[in-house]
PDB file of C-alpha atoms in Angstrom:
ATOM      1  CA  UNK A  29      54.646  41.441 168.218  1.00 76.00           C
ATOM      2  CA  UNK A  30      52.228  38.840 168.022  1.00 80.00           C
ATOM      3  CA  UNK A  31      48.668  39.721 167.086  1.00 83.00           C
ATOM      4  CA  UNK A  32      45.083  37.713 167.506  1.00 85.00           C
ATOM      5  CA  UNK A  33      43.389  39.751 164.383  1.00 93.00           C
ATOM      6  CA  UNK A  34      44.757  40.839 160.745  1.00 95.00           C
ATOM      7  CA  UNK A  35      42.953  43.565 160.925  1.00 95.00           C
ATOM      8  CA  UNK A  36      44.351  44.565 164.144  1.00 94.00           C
ATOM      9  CA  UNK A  37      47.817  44.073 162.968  1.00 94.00           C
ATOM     10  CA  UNK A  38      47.283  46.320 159.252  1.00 96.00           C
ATOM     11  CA  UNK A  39      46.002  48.756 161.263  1.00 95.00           C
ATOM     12  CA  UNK A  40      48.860  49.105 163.781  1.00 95.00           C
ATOM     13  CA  UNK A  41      50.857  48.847 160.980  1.00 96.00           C
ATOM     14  CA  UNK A  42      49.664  51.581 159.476  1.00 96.00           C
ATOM     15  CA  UNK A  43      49.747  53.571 162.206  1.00 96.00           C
ATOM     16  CA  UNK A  44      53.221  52.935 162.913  1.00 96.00           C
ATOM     17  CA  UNK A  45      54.014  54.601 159.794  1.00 96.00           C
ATOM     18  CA  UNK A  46      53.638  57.916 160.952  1.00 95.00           C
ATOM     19  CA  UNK A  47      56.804  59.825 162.351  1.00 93.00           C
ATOM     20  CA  UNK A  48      57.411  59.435 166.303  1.00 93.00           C
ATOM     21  CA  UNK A  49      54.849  56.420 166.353  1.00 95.00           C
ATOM     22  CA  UNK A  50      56.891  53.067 167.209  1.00 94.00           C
ATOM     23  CA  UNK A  51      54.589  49.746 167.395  1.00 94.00           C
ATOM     24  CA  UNK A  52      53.658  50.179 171.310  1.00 95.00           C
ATOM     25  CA  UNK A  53      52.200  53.127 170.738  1.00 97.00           C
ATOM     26  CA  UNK A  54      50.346  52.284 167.610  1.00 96.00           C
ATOM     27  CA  UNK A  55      48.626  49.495 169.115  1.00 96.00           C
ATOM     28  CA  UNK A  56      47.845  51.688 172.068  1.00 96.00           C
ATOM     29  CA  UNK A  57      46.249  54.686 169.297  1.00 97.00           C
ATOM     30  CA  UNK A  58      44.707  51.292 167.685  1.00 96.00           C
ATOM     31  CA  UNK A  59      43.126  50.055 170.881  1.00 96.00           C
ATOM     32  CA  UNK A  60      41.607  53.262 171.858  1.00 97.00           C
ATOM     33  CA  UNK A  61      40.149  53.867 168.391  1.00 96.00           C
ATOM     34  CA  UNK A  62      38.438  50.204 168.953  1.00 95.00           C
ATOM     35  CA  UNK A  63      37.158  51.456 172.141  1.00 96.00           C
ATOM     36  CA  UNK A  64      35.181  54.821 170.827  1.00 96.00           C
ATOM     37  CA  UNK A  65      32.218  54.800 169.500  1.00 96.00           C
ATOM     38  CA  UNK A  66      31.468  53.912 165.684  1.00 95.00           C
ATOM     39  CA  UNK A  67      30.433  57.121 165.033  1.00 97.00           C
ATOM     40  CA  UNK A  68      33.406  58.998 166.481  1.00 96.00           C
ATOM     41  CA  UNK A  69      36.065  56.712 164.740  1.00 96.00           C
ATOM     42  CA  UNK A  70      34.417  57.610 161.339  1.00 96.00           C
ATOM     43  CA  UNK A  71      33.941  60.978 161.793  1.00 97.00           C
ATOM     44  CA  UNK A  72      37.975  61.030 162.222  1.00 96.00           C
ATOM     45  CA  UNK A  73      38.148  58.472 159.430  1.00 95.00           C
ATOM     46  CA  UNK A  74      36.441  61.268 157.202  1.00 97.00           C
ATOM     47  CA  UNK A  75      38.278  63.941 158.398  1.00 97.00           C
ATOM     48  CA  UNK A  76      42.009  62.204 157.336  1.00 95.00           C
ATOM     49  CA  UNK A  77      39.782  61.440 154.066  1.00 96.00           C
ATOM     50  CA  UNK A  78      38.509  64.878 153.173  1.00 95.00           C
ATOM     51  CA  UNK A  79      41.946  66.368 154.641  1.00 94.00           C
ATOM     52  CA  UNK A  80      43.991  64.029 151.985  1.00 93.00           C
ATOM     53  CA  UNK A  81      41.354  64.375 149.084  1.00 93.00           C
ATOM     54  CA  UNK A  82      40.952  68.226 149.625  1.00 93.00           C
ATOM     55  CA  UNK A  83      43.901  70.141 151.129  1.00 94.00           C
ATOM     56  CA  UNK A  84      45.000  72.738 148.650  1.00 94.00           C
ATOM     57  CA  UNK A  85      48.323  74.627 148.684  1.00 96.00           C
ATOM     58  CA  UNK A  86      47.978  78.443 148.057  1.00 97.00           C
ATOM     59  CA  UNK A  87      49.120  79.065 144.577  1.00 96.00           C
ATOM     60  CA  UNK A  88      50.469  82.450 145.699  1.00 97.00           C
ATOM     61  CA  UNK A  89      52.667  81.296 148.991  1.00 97.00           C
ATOM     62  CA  UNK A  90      52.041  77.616 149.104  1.00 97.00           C
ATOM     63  CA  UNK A  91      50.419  77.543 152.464  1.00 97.00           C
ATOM     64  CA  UNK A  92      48.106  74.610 152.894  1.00 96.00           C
ATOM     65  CA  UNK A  93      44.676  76.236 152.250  1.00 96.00           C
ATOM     66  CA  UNK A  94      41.343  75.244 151.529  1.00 94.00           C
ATOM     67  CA  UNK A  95      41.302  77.741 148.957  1.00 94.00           C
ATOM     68  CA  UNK A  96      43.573  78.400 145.521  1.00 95.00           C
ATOM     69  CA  UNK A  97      44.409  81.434 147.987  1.00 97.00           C
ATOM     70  CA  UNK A  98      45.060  81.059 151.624  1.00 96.00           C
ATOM     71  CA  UNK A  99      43.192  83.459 154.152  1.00 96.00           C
ATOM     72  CA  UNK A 100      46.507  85.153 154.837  1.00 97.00           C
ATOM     73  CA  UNK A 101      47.261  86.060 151.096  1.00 97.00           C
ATOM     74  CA  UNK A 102      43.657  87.267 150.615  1.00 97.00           C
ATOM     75  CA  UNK A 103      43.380  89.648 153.613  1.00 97.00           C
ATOM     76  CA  UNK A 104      43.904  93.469 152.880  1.00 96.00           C
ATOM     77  CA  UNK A 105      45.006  93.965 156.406  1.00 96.00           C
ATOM     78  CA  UNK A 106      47.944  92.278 155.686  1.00 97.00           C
ATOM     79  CA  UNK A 107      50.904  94.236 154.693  1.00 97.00           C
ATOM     80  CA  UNK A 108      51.373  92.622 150.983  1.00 97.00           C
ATOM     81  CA  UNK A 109      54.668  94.579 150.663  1.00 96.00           C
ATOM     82  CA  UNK A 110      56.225  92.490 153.007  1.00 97.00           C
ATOM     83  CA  UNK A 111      57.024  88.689 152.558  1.00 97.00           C
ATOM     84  CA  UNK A 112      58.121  86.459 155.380  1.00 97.00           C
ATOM     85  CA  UNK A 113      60.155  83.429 153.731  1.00 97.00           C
ATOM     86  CA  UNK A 114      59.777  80.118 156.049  1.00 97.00           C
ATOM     87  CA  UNK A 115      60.244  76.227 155.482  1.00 96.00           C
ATOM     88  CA  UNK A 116      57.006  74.956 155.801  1.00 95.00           C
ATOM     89  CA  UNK A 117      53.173  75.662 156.704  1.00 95.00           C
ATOM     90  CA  UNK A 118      54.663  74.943 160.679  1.00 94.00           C
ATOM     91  CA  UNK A 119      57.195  77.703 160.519  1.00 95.00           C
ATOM     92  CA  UNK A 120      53.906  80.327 159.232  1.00 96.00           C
ATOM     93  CA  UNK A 121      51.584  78.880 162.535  1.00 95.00           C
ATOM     94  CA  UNK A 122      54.317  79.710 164.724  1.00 91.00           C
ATOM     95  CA  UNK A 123      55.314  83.090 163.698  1.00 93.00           C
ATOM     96  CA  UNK A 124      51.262  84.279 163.255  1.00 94.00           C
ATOM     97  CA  UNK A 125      50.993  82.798 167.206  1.00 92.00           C
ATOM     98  CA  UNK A 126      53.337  85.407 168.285  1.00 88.00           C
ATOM     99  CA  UNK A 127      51.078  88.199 166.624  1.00 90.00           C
ATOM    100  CA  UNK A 128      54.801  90.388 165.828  1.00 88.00           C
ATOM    101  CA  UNK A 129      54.221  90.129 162.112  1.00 93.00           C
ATOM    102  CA  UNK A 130      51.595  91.353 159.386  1.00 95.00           C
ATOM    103  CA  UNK A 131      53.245  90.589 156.281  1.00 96.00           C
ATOM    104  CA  UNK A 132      52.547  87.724 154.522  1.00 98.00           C
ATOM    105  CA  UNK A 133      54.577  84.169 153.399  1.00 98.00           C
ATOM    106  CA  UNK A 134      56.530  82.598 150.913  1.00 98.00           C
ATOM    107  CA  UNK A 135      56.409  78.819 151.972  1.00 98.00           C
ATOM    108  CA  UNK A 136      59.474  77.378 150.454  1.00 98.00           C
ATOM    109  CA  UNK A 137      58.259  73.778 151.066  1.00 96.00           C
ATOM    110  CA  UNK A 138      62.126  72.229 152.648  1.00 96.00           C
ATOM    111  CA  UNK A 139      65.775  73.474 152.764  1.00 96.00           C
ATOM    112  CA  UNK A 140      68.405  73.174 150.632  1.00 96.00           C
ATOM    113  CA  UNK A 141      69.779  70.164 151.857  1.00 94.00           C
ATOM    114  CA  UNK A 142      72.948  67.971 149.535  1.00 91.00           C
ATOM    115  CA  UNK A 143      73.308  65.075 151.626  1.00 90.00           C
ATOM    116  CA  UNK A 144      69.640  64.457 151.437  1.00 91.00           C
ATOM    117  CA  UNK A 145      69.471  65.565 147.614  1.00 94.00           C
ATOM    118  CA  UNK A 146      67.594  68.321 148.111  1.00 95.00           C
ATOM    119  CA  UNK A 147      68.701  70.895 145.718  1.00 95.00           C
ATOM    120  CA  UNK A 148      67.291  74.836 144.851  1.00 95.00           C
ATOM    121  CA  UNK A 149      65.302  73.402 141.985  1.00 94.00           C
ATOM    122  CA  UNK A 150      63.134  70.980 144.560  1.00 96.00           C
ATOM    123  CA  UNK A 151      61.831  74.448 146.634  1.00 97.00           C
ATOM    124  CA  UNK A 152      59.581  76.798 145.576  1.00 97.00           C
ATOM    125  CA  UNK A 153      62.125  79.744 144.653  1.00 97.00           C
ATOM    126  CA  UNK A 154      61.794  80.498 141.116  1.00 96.00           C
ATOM    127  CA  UNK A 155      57.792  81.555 142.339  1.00 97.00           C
ATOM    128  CA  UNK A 156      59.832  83.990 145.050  1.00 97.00           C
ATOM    129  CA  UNK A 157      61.866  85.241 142.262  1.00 96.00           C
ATOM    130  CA  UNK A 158      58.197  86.093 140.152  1.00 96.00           C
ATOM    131  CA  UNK A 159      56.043  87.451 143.023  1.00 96.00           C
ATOM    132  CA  UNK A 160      59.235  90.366 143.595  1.00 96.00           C
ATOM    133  CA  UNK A 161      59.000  90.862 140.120  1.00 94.00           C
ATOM    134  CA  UNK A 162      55.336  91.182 139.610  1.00 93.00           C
ATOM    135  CA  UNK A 163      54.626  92.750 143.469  1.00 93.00           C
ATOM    136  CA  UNK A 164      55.248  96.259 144.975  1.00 94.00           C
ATOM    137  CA  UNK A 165      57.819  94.324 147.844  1.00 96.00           C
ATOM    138  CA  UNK A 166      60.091  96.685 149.828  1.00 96.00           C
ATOM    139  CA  UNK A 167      61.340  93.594 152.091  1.00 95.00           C
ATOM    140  CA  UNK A 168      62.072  90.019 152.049  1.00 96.00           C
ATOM    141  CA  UNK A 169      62.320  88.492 155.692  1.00 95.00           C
ATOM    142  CA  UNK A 170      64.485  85.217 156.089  1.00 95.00           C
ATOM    143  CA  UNK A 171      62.734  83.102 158.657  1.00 93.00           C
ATOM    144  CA  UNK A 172      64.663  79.787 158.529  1.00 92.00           C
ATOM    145  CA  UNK A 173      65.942  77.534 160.910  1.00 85.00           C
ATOM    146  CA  UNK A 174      68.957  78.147 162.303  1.00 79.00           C
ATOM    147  CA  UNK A 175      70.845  75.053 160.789  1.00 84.00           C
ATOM    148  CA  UNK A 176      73.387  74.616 158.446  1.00 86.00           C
ATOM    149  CA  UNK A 177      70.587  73.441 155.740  1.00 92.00           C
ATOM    150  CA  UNK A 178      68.663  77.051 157.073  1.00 91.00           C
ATOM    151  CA  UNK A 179      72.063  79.122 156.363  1.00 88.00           C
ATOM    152  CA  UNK A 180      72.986  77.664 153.121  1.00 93.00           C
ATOM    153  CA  UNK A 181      69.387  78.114 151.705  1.00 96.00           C
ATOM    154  CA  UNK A 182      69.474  81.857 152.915  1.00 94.00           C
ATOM    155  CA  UNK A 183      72.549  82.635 151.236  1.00 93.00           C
ATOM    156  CA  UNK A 184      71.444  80.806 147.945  1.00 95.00           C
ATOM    157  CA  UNK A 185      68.580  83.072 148.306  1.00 96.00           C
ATOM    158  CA  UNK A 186      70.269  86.039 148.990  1.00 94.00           C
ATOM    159  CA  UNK A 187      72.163  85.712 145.709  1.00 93.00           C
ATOM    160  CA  UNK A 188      69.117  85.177 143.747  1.00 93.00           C
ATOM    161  CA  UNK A 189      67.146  88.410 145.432  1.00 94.00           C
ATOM    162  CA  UNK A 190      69.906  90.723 146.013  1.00 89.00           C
ATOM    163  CA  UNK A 191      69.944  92.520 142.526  1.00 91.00           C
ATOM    164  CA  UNK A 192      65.899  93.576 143.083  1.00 93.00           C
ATOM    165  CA  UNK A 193      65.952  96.666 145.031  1.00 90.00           C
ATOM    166  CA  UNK A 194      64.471  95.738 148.136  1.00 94.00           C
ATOM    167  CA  UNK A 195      65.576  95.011 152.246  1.00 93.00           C
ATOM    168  CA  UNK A 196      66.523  91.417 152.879  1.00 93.00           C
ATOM    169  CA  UNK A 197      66.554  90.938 156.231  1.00 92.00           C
ATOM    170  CA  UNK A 198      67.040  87.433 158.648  1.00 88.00           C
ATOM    171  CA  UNK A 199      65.025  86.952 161.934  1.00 84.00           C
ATOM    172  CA  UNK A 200      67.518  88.473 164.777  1.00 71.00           C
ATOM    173  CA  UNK A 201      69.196  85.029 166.362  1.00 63.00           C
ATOM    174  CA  UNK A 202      68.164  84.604 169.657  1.00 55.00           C
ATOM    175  CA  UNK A 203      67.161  81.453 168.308  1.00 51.00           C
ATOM    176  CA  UNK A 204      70.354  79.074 169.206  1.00 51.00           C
ATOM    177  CA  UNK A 205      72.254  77.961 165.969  1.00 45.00           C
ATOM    178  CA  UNK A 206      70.738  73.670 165.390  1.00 48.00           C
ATOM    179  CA  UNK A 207      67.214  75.115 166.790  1.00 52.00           C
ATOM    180  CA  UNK A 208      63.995  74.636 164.434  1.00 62.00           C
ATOM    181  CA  UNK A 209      61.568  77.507 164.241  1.00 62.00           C
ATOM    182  CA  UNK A 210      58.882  74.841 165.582  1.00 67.00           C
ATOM    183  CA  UNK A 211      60.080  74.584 168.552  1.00 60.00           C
ATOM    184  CA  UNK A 212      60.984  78.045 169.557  1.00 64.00           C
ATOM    185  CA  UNK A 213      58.775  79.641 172.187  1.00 64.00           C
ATOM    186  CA  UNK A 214      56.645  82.404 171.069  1.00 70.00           C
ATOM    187  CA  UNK A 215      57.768  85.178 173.099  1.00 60.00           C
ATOM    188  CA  UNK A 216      61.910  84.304 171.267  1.00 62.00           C
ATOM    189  CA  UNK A 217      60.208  84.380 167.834  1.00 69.00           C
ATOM    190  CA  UNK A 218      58.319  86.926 168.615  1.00 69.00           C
ATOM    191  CA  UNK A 219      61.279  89.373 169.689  1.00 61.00           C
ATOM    192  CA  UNK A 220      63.481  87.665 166.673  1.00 68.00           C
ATOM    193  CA  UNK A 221      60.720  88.619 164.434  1.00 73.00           C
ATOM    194  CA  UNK A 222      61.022  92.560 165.519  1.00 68.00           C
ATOM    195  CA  UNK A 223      64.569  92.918 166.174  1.00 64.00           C
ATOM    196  CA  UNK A 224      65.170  90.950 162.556  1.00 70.00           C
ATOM    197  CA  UNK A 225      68.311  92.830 160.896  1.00 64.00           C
ATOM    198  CA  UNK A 226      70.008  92.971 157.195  1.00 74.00           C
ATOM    199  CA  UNK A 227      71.286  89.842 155.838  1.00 66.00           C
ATOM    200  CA  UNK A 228      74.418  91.619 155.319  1.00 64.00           C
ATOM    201  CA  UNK A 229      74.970  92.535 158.633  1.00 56.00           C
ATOM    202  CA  UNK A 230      74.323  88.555 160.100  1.00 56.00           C
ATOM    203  CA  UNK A 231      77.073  87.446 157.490  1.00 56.00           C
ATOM    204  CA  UNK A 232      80.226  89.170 159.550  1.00 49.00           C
ATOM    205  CA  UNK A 233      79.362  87.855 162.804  1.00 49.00           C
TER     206      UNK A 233
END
């Protein structure tokens, strides 16, 4: 692609960097952003600034926050004895849109995943591990993509949870096996969120 300006062509190239964006539609993002007003493009400018410079991650689930402790971990209308354990801060928007749950999250930041190197060690598990041990929990709810990266991180976490004396549960698959919690529609979560049932019980079927 051949391009009149430098600047033009850094900033397409930037914006071709992020995932889904090929170069036709980073010129096109480019374009538009040349076509706003001065104010407008650095007001979003700042925003992507402040966003990179001050996102936290909750030091007690590792939500992104802009506190050391996300709203969700700070409420006392959430049910604290009851920890929802998802993939990433996408997997805890979708399951609080369906309004089924009032626990809170364990944020695991990826799936165990060999072929991509990806190993226990590289998610936040050994902070799982000390919240049971330091917390009042009565249940642990598996809320992982139904993938073969999703089933072998549940049962590695099964193994390390199932000597504390709690429920360990997995969302109830209506949610076909390949699908990502992302793209589920609410209503599916939702119901797979209520009708969860005992890990156990999801390993002989």
């Amino acid at each position: 692609m051949n391009f009149s300006s430098k600047l033009l062509e850094n900033a397409v190239a930037e914006f071709a960097k992020l995932p889904g964006v090929g170069q036709k539609t980073a010129l096109r993002l480019v374009l538009h952003l040349l076509n706003q007003e001065k104010l407008d493009v650095e007001r979003f400018s700042h925003a992507i600034s402040k966003l990179r410079n001050e996102i936290q991650f909750c030091r007690v689930c590792h939500n992104i926050s802009d506190l050391q402790v996300c709203e969700i971990c700070a409420s006392p209308k959430r049910d604290h004895s009851m920890i929802c354990v998802v993939e990433d801060t996408r997997d805890v928007m979708a399951i609080q849109n369906t309004d089924q749950y009032n626990g809170v999250y364990h944020v695991l930041g990826g799936l165990i995943s060999p072929m991509d190197g990806i190993g226990p060690s590289d998610l936040q598990v050994d902070t799982l591990v000390e919240r049971l041990k330091e917390n009042d929990i009565k249940e642990v709810i598996f809320a992982l993509s139904a993938t073969m990266e999703g089933d072998t991180t549940i049962f590695y976490l099964h193994k390390k949870l199932k000597d504390f004396n709690i429920n360990i549960s997995t969302i109830a698959r209506g949610i076909a096996f390949g699908g990502e919690l992302e793209y589920v529609d609410e209503v599916t979560l939702g119901r797979s969120i209520v009708t969860r049932v005992p890990y156990e019980n999801s390993l002989s079927k």
